[in-house]
Tab-separated table of C-alpha atoms in Angstrom:
chain	number	residue	atom	x	y	z
A	375	MET	CA	-6.681	-10.056	-5.797
A	376	GLU	CA	-4.699	-7.720	-3.031
A	377	ARG	CA	-2.891	-8.743	0.131
A	378	ALA	CA	-3.847	-7.385	3.242
A	379	ILE	CA	-0.323	-6.338	4.192
A	380	ASP	CA	0.296	-4.619	0.699
A	381	MET	CA	-2.992	-2.510	1.167
A	382	ALA	CA	-1.921	-1.398	4.949
A	383	GLN	CA	1.141	-0.544	3.678
A	384	HIS	CA	-0.409	1.981	0.553
A	385	ILE	CA	-3.081	3.160	3.504
A	386	PHE	CA	0.061	3.919	5.833
A	387	GLU	CA	1.795	5.621	2.926
A	388	ARG	CA	-1.312	7.511	1.976
A	389	TYR	CA	-2.105	8.647	5.573
A	390	LYS	CA	1.355	10.272	5.769
A	391	LEU	CA	0.911	11.796	2.396
A	392	VAL	CA	-2.257	13.561	3.195
A	393	SER	CA	-1.906	14.413	6.841
A	394	GLY	CA	1.361	16.197	6.354
A	395	GLY	CA	3.516	13.276	7.727
A	396	ASP	CA	1.690	12.215	10.780
A	397	VAL	CA	2.104	8.650	11.683
A	398	ILE	CA	-0.969	6.811	11.528
A	399	ASP	CA	-1.376	4.580	15.088
A	400	GLU	CA	-2.228	0.815	14.658
A	401	MET	CA	-5.791	1.023	15.534
A	402	LYS	CA	-6.717	3.512	13.168
A	403	LEU	CA	-4.698	1.765	10.604
A	404	HIS	CA	-6.963	-1.441	11.107
A	405	LYS	CA	-10.191	0.556	10.701
A	406	LEU	CA	-9.289	2.185	7.587
A	407	LEU	CA	-8.188	-1.408	6.092
A	408	TYR	CA	-11.496	-2.752	7.129
A	409	PHE	CA	-13.446	0.136	5.685
A	410	THR	CA	-11.455	-0.209	2.404
A	411	GLN	CA	-12.509	-3.929	2.369
A	412	ARG	CA	-16.228	-2.746	2.870
A	413	GLU	CA	-15.902	0.147	0.290
A	414	SER	CA	-14.219	-2.421	-2.419
A	415	ILE	CA	-17.286	-5.032	-1.947
A	416	ALA	CA	-19.845	-1.917	-2.274
A	417	VAL	CA	-18.053	-0.780	-5.374
A	418	THR	CA	-16.786	-3.800	-7.158
A	419	GLY	CA	-18.913	-6.302	-5.571
A	420	GLU	CA	-15.743	-8.270	-4.545
A	421	PRO	CA	-13.448	-8.246	-1.621
A	422	MET	CA	-10.046	-6.426	-2.134
A	423	PHE	CA	-8.120	-9.147	-0.186
A	424	PRO	CA	-8.741	-12.762	1.116
A	425	GLU	CA	-7.432	-12.255	4.461
A	426	LYS	CA	-9.751	-12.105	7.579
A	427	PHE	CA	-10.715	-9.479	10.330
A	428	PHE	CA	-11.360	-10.574	14.009
A	429	GLY	CA	-13.646	-8.929	16.345
A	430	TRP	CA	-11.419	-7.323	18.807
A	431	LYS	CA	-13.121	-5.402	21.361
A	432	TYR	CA	-12.155	-1.597	19.507
A	433	GLY	CA	-13.279	-3.167	16.102
A	434	PRO	CA	-12.143	-5.239	13.352
A	435	VAL	CA	-8.290	-6.132	13.340
A	436	CYS	CA	-6.577	-8.075	10.626
A	437	LYS	CA	-4.127	-10.570	12.482
A	438	ASP	CA	-1.800	-10.802	9.238
A	439	VAL	CA	-1.368	-6.903	9.385
A	440	ARG	CA	-1.183	-6.997	13.147
A	441	LEU	CA	2.098	-9.327	12.790
A	442	CYS	CA	3.595	-6.914	10.396
A	443	TYR	CA	3.113	-3.444	11.939
A	444	SER	CA	5.417	-0.864	13.484
A	445	ALA	CA	4.908	2.751	13.892
A	446	ASP	CA	7.228	3.398	10.652
A	447	GLY	CA	5.096	1.137	8.440
A	448	MET	CA	4.881	-2.540	7.652
A	449	VAL	CA	7.626	-4.674	8.682
A	450	SER	CA	7.842	-7.098	5.766
A	451	ASP	CA	10.524	-7.309	3.158
A	452	ASP	CA	8.063	-8.506	0.577
A	453	ILE	CA	5.544	-5.688	0.083
A	454	ARG	CA	4.249	-5.237	-3.279
A	455	PRO	CA	2.546	-2.235	-5.087
A	456	VAL	CA	-1.233	-2.293	-5.395
A	457	SER	CA	-3.341	-2.123	-8.299
A	458	ASN	CA	-4.638	1.525	-9.477
A	459	GLU	CA	-8.299	0.157	-8.780
A	460	SER	CA	-7.332	-0.943	-5.307
A	461	ALA	CA	-5.359	2.264	-4.464
A	462	TYR	CA	-7.889	4.523	-5.734
A	463	ILE	CA	-10.434	2.844	-3.409
A	464	ALA	CA	-8.254	2.896	-0.251
A	465	ASN	CA	-7.336	6.661	-1.060
A	466	SER	CA	-11.118	7.448	-1.046
A	467	ILE	CA	-11.219	5.780	2.395
A	468	VAL	CA	-8.427	7.909	3.556
A	469	ALA	CA	-9.900	10.894	2.134
A	470	GLN	CA	-13.246	10.237	3.865
A	471	TYR	CA	-12.055	8.828	7.088
A	472	GLY	CA	-8.634	9.847	7.689
A	473	GLY	CA	-9.338	12.853	9.604
A	474	TYR	CA	-11.069	10.841	12.414
A	475	GLU	CA	-9.512	10.331	15.556
A	476	SER	CA	-8.934	6.319	16.257
A	477	TRP	CA	-11.707	6.041	18.718
A	478	LYS	CA	-14.411	7.618	16.324
A	479	LEU	CA	-13.324	4.933	13.728
A	480	SER	CA	-13.766	2.265	16.515
A	481	GLU	CA	-17.088	3.718	17.364
A	482	LEU	CA	-18.261	3.961	13.756
A	483	SER	CA	-17.027	0.043	13.057
A	484	HIS	CA	-19.137	-1.028	16.308
A	485	ARG	CA	-22.096	-0.259	14.349
A	486	GLU	CA	-21.171	-2.936	11.911
A	487	ILE	CA	-23.251	-6.062	11.543
A	488	SER	CA	-19.782	-7.909	10.683
A	489	TRP	CA	-18.279	-6.672	13.947
A	490	ARG	CA	-21.511	-6.975	16.181
A	491	ASN	CA	-21.981	-10.718	14.875
A	492	ALA	CA	-18.172	-11.658	15.800
A	493	ARG	CA	-18.756	-10.266	18.886
A	494	LYS	CA	-21.909	-11.865	20.184
A	495	GLY	CA	-21.568	-13.785	23.504
A	496	LEU	CA	-18.438	-11.798	24.505
A	497	SER	CA	-18.398	-8.833	27.026
A	498	PRO	CA	-17.306	-5.647	26.216
A	499	ASN	CA	-13.834	-6.124	27.722
A	500	GLN	CA	-12.971	-9.484	26.214
A	501	ASN	CA	-10.705	-9.049	23.259
A	502	GLY	CA	-12.443	-11.343	20.808
A	503	ASP	CA	-10.792	-13.817	18.432
A	504	ARG	CA	-13.722	-14.577	16.201
A	505	ALA	CA	-13.368	-13.887	12.575
A	506	LEU	CA	-15.924	-11.475	10.728
A	507	LEU	CA	-18.030	-13.360	8.023
A	508	MET	CA	-17.599	-12.393	4.659
A	509	GLU	CA	-21.155	-12.500	4.070
A	510	ASP	CA	-21.685	-9.887	7.139
A	511	ILE	CA	-19.270	-7.783	5.607
A	512	ARG	CA	-21.000	-7.824	2.360
A	513	LYS	CA	-24.066	-6.726	4.224
A	514	ASP	CA	-22.277	-3.850	5.782
A	515	ALA	CA	-21.491	-2.928	2.225
A	516	GLU	CA	-24.904	-2.671	0.977
A	517	LYS	CA	-25.662	0.092	3.129
A	518	VAL	CA	-22.720	2.277	2.071
A	519	ARG	CA	-23.170	4.846	-0.736
A	520	PRO	CA	-19.827	4.880	-2.093
A	521	TYR	CA	-18.178	8.351	-2.369
A	522	ASP	CA	-15.757	9.662	-4.759
A	523	PRO	CA	-13.740	12.435	-3.174
A	524	LEU	CA	-11.939	13.569	-6.541
A	525	TYR	CA	-15.391	14.292	-8.446
A	526	ASP	CA	-17.157	15.411	-5.178
A	527	MET	CA	-19.876	13.163	-5.829
A	528	TYR	CA	-21.249	9.931	-5.078
A	529	TYR	CA	-20.799	6.974	-7.599
A	530	ASP	CA	-24.614	6.667	-8.137
A	531	GLU	CA	-24.585	10.654	-9.211
A	532	PHE	CA	-22.458	9.563	-12.167
A	533	GLU	CA	-25.059	8.341	-14.323
A	534	ASP	CA	-27.124	11.589	-13.692
A	535	ALA	CA	-24.303	13.768	-14.662
A	536	GLU	CA	-23.581	11.652	-17.713
A	537	GLY	CA	-26.921	12.064	-18.809
A	538	SER	CA	-27.098	15.760	-18.680
A	539	VAL	CA	-23.939	16.213	-21.101
């Protein structure tokens, strides 16, 4: 299993690579990290990392990443490389969502069951400190149709393509 700070650093670096060197802002990083966690569950059936997200007013936030973030990347002496499988899933998320502005990603994250449940009883202006429940993120993952940008196909289309060969 990966660690959230390692995945955040990978996403940070991948975003810079594909965007031509633009620095990813913190809000965007948290949303891409959340979508990576959700995608991991949709693809593998398991979360990619154990750290929790919290229902901040602008969408899910991982406090472990928040404590280590700077505009230059993760501030930690202990960043480890991620597995190829995890990198592939995260790279797919960067390809799918990296072109969106932070506010659009925030808007998308507000549609998630997990975020909405963590925000119950809070006013829209309250920051919120309730954790998103893993079972709710699993519900969010159920509505995802995983997409592979390398092959320009949805995962469920691979069986059709293999059968026609």
